[in-house]
C-alpha cells in the first residue's frame, strides 16, 4: 500500500479545493532537508492505521496558508494560525482516511492539536513506519509527516 502517495494526493486535494496557494511535492530526497518548523499541527489516527499525522510549517509558510484560507493578512502566529493549520491537518488526515477506506482499511481521527514553537518532538509509537513529504510553496517549504503502524 502506497501511504506516501495517499499523503501527496490528500495534500494536493486540500490545497486545490480549499487553499488558493500553488504547492508542489518535492522529490523524496528533499524530505531530508531541514525545514525549521515554527508551527506543527498533529492529529492522532486509530484503527487499521494507528499513528499521528503532522503538518510542519516555518512561520512564513504558516502565515501564507492562514492568509489564503481566511482571506485576510495574517501577520503573527496567533489563534487564527493555530486554527488554520489544525484544519489543514484535519483535511489531509480526512483525505488519507478516504484513500484507506477505498483499500478496506478503517481509521478514526482525533481532534487536531497545533503547537507553536521550535522544540516539538513526538514519540511513543515503537516500531512505527515513518514517511514525510516536502511541499514547495511560493513562501517556502512545509512538510507533511506520518508516523504509523498499518494493520
mmCIF file of C-alpha atoms in Angstrom:
data_model
loop_
_atom_site.group_PDB
_atom_site.id
_atom_site.type_symbol
_atom_site.label_atom_id
_atom_site.label_comp_id
_atom_site.label_asym_id
_atom_site.label_seq_id
_atom_site.Cartn_x
_atom_site.Cartn_y
_atom_site.Cartn_z
ATOM 1 C CA UNK A 1 0.000 0.000 0.000
ATOM 2 C CA UNK A 2 1.414 3.362 -1.032
ATOM 3 C CA UNK A 3 0.790 5.502 2.058
ATOM 4 C CA UNK A 4 3.176 8.242 0.900
ATOM 5 C CA UNK A 5 1.214 8.692 -2.338
ATOM 6 C CA UNK A 6 -2.004 8.940 -0.307
ATOM 7 C CA UNK A 7 -0.396 11.812 1.664
ATOM 8 C CA UNK A 8 0.632 13.586 -1.533
ATOM 9 C CA UNK A 9 -2.804 13.167 -3.110
ATOM 10 C CA UNK A 10 -4.670 14.279 0.034
ATOM 11 C CA UNK A 11 -2.480 17.356 0.492
ATOM 12 C CA UNK A 12 -2.757 18.393 -3.153
ATOM 13 C CA UNK A 13 -6.547 17.973 -2.991
ATOM 14 C CA UNK A 14 -6.816 20.137 0.136
ATOM 15 C CA UNK A 15 -4.839 22.943 -1.455
ATOM 16 C CA UNK A 16 -6.516 22.742 -4.859
ATOM 17 C CA UNK A 17 -10.003 22.868 -3.356
ATOM 18 C CA UNK A 18 -9.639 24.941 -0.168
ATOM 19 C CA UNK A 19 -6.429 26.974 -0.133
ATOM 20 C CA UNK A 20 -5.520 29.125 -3.137
ATOM 21 C CA UNK A 21 -1.754 28.566 -2.948
ATOM 22 C CA UNK A 22 0.259 26.673 -5.529
ATOM 23 C CA UNK A 23 2.107 23.774 -3.932
ATOM 24 C CA UNK A 24 4.234 21.042 -5.438
ATOM 25 C CA UNK A 25 5.587 17.877 -3.846
ATOM 26 C CA UNK A 26 9.347 17.708 -3.978
ATOM 27 C CA UNK A 27 11.469 14.626 -4.709
ATOM 28 C CA UNK A 28 11.897 12.158 -1.857
ATOM 29 C CA UNK A 29 15.459 13.306 -1.153
ATOM 30 C CA UNK A 30 14.064 16.742 -0.245
ATOM 31 C CA UNK A 31 12.215 15.235 2.735
ATOM 32 C CA UNK A 32 15.570 15.135 4.493
ATOM 33 C CA UNK A 33 16.068 18.889 4.015
ATOM 34 C CA UNK A 34 15.868 20.883 7.174
ATOM 35 C CA UNK A 35 12.511 22.563 7.495
ATOM 36 C CA UNK A 36 12.598 24.597 10.670
ATOM 37 C CA UNK A 37 9.010 24.386 11.836
ATOM 38 C CA UNK A 38 7.544 27.183 13.896
ATOM 39 C CA UNK A 39 4.064 25.657 13.756
ATOM 40 C CA UNK A 40 3.250 21.949 13.929
ATOM 41 C CA UNK A 41 -0.258 20.582 13.785
ATOM 42 C CA UNK A 42 -0.764 16.979 14.878
ATOM 43 C CA UNK A 43 -3.751 14.689 14.513
ATOM 44 C CA UNK A 44 -3.981 11.221 16.010
ATOM 45 C CA UNK A 45 -5.173 8.258 13.959
ATOM 46 C CA UNK A 46 -6.624 4.998 15.280
ATOM 47 C CA UNK A 47 -7.959 1.801 13.763
ATOM 48 C CA UNK A 48 -6.372 -0.195 10.941
ATOM 49 C CA UNK A 49 -3.769 2.574 10.746
ATOM 50 C CA UNK A 50 -2.616 3.863 14.119
ATOM 51 C CA UNK A 51 -0.332 6.847 14.471
ATOM 52 C CA UNK A 52 -0.011 10.573 14.056
ATOM 53 C CA UNK A 53 -0.102 12.867 11.039
ATOM 54 C CA UNK A 54 1.854 16.101 11.419
ATOM 55 C CA UNK A 55 1.938 19.237 9.271
ATOM 56 C CA UNK A 56 5.138 21.213 9.949
ATOM 57 C CA UNK A 57 5.486 24.823 8.737
ATOM 58 C CA UNK A 58 8.004 27.606 9.163
ATOM 59 C CA UNK A 59 6.334 30.881 10.189
ATOM 60 C CA UNK A 60 6.242 32.461 6.687
ATOM 61 C CA UNK A 61 4.504 29.392 5.235
ATOM 62 C CA UNK A 62 2.054 29.137 8.142
ATOM 63 C CA UNK A 63 1.169 32.821 7.757
ATOM 64 C CA UNK A 64 0.745 32.444 3.995
ATOM 65 C CA UNK A 65 -1.540 29.398 4.379
ATOM 66 C CA UNK A 66 -3.600 31.161 7.048
ATOM 67 C CA UNK A 67 -3.918 34.312 4.943
ATOM 68 C CA UNK A 68 -5.075 32.317 1.918
ATOM 69 C CA UNK A 69 -7.556 30.230 3.917
ATOM 70 C CA UNK A 70 -9.120 33.112 5.805
ATOM 71 C CA UNK A 71 -8.891 35.802 3.147
ATOM 72 C CA UNK A 72 -7.069 38.175 5.466
ATOM 73 C CA UNK A 73 -3.471 39.102 6.091
ATOM 74 C CA UNK A 74 -2.070 37.006 8.937
ATOM 75 C CA UNK A 75 0.997 38.696 10.427
ATOM 76 C CA UNK A 76 1.547 36.898 13.738
ATOM 77 C CA UNK A 77 1.490 33.305 14.913
ATOM 78 C CA UNK A 78 -1.805 33.523 16.772
ATOM 79 C CA UNK A 79 -5.085 31.617 17.220
ATOM 80 C CA UNK A 80 -6.016 32.108 13.557
ATOM 81 C CA UNK A 81 -2.800 30.328 12.547
ATOM 82 C CA UNK A 82 -3.424 27.538 15.048
ATOM 83 C CA UNK A 83 -6.967 27.061 13.763
ATOM 84 C CA UNK A 84 -5.955 27.189 10.097
ATOM 85 C CA UNK A 85 -3.089 24.713 10.436
ATOM 86 C CA UNK A 86 -5.236 22.437 12.591
ATOM 87 C CA UNK A 87 -7.818 22.440 9.831
ATOM 88 C CA UNK A 88 -5.156 21.656 7.207
ATOM 89 C CA UNK A 89 -4.032 18.643 9.265
ATOM 90 C CA UNK A 90 -7.656 17.584 9.723
ATOM 91 C CA UNK A 91 -8.438 17.818 6.000
ATOM 92 C CA UNK A 92 -5.259 15.966 4.948
ATOM 93 C CA UNK A 93 -5.996 13.238 7.521
ATOM 94 C CA UNK A 94 -9.555 13.083 6.181
ATOM 95 C CA UNK A 95 -8.220 12.544 2.668
ATOM 96 C CA UNK A 96 -5.926 9.809 3.974
ATOM 97 C CA UNK A 97 -8.930 8.225 5.703
ATOM 98 C CA UNK A 98 -10.899 8.174 2.421
ATOM 99 C CA UNK A 99 -7.978 6.645 0.496
ATOM 100 C CA UNK A 100 -7.513 3.944 3.120
ATOM 101 C CA UNK A 101 -11.262 3.223 3.172
ATOM 102 C CA UNK A 102 -11.052 2.510 -0.553
ATOM 103 C CA UNK A 103 -8.468 -0.163 0.342
ATOM 104 C CA UNK A 104 -10.731 -1.672 3.019
ATOM 105 C CA UNK A 105 -8.984 -0.006 5.967
ATOM 106 C CA UNK A 106 -10.906 1.911 8.622
ATOM 107 C CA UNK A 107 -9.414 4.728 10.671
ATOM 108 C CA UNK A 108 -10.752 7.302 13.089
ATOM 109 C CA UNK A 109 -9.383 10.803 13.533
ATOM 110 C CA UNK A 110 -8.730 12.647 16.781
ATOM 111 C CA UNK A 111 -9.031 16.396 17.191
ATOM 112 C CA UNK A 112 -6.017 18.289 15.848
ATOM 113 C CA UNK A 113 -3.551 19.873 18.254
ATOM 114 C CA UNK A 114 -1.417 22.743 16.997
ATOM 115 C CA UNK A 115 1.817 23.790 18.680
ATOM 116 C CA UNK A 116 3.760 26.971 18.088
ATOM 117 C CA UNK A 117 7.468 26.717 18.821
ATOM 118 C CA UNK A 118 10.635 25.053 17.630
ATOM 119 C CA UNK A 119 11.155 22.311 20.221
ATOM 120 C CA UNK A 120 8.440 19.853 19.168
ATOM 121 C CA UNK A 121 9.142 16.129 19.488
ATOM 122 C CA UNK A 122 6.778 13.211 19.109
ATOM 123 C CA UNK A 123 7.221 9.679 20.334
ATOM 124 C CA UNK A 124 5.533 6.696 21.851
ATOM 125 C CA UNK A 125 4.900 4.520 18.809
ATOM 126 C CA UNK A 126 7.574 1.818 18.971
ATOM 127 C CA UNK A 127 8.195 0.025 15.689
ATOM 128 C CA UNK A 128 6.249 2.569 13.642
ATOM 129 C CA UNK A 129 6.943 3.319 9.998
ATOM 130 C CA UNK A 130 7.663 6.937 9.138
ATOM 131 C CA UNK A 131 7.189 8.881 5.953
ATOM 132 C CA UNK A 132 7.382 12.580 5.143
ATOM 133 C CA UNK A 133 6.606 14.571 2.020
ATOM 134 C CA UNK A 134 8.068 18.018 1.439
ATOM 135 C CA UNK A 135 5.976 20.569 -0.453
ATOM 136 C CA UNK A 136 7.245 23.762 -2.057
ATOM 137 C CA UNK A 137 5.160 26.944 -1.917
ATOM 138 C CA UNK A 138 5.914 30.499 -3.048
ATOM 139 C CA UNK A 139 6.665 31.372 0.606
ATOM 140 C CA UNK A 140 8.861 28.343 1.377
ATOM 141 C CA UNK A 141 8.691 24.660 2.160
ATOM 142 C CA UNK A 142 6.453 22.737 4.545
ATOM 143 C CA UNK A 143 6.126 19.062 5.114
ATOM 144 C CA UNK A 144 3.521 16.504 5.983
ATOM 145 C CA UNK A 145 4.762 13.579 8.052
ATOM 146 C CA UNK A 146 3.126 10.344 9.117
ATOM 147 C CA UNK A 147 4.339 8.037 11.864
ATOM 148 C CA UNK A 148 2.179 4.899 11.729
ATOM 149 C CA UNK A 149 1.514 1.226 12.164
ATOM 150 C CA UNK A 150 -0.674 -0.291 9.446
ATOM 151 C CA UNK A 151 -2.610 -3.438 10.339
#
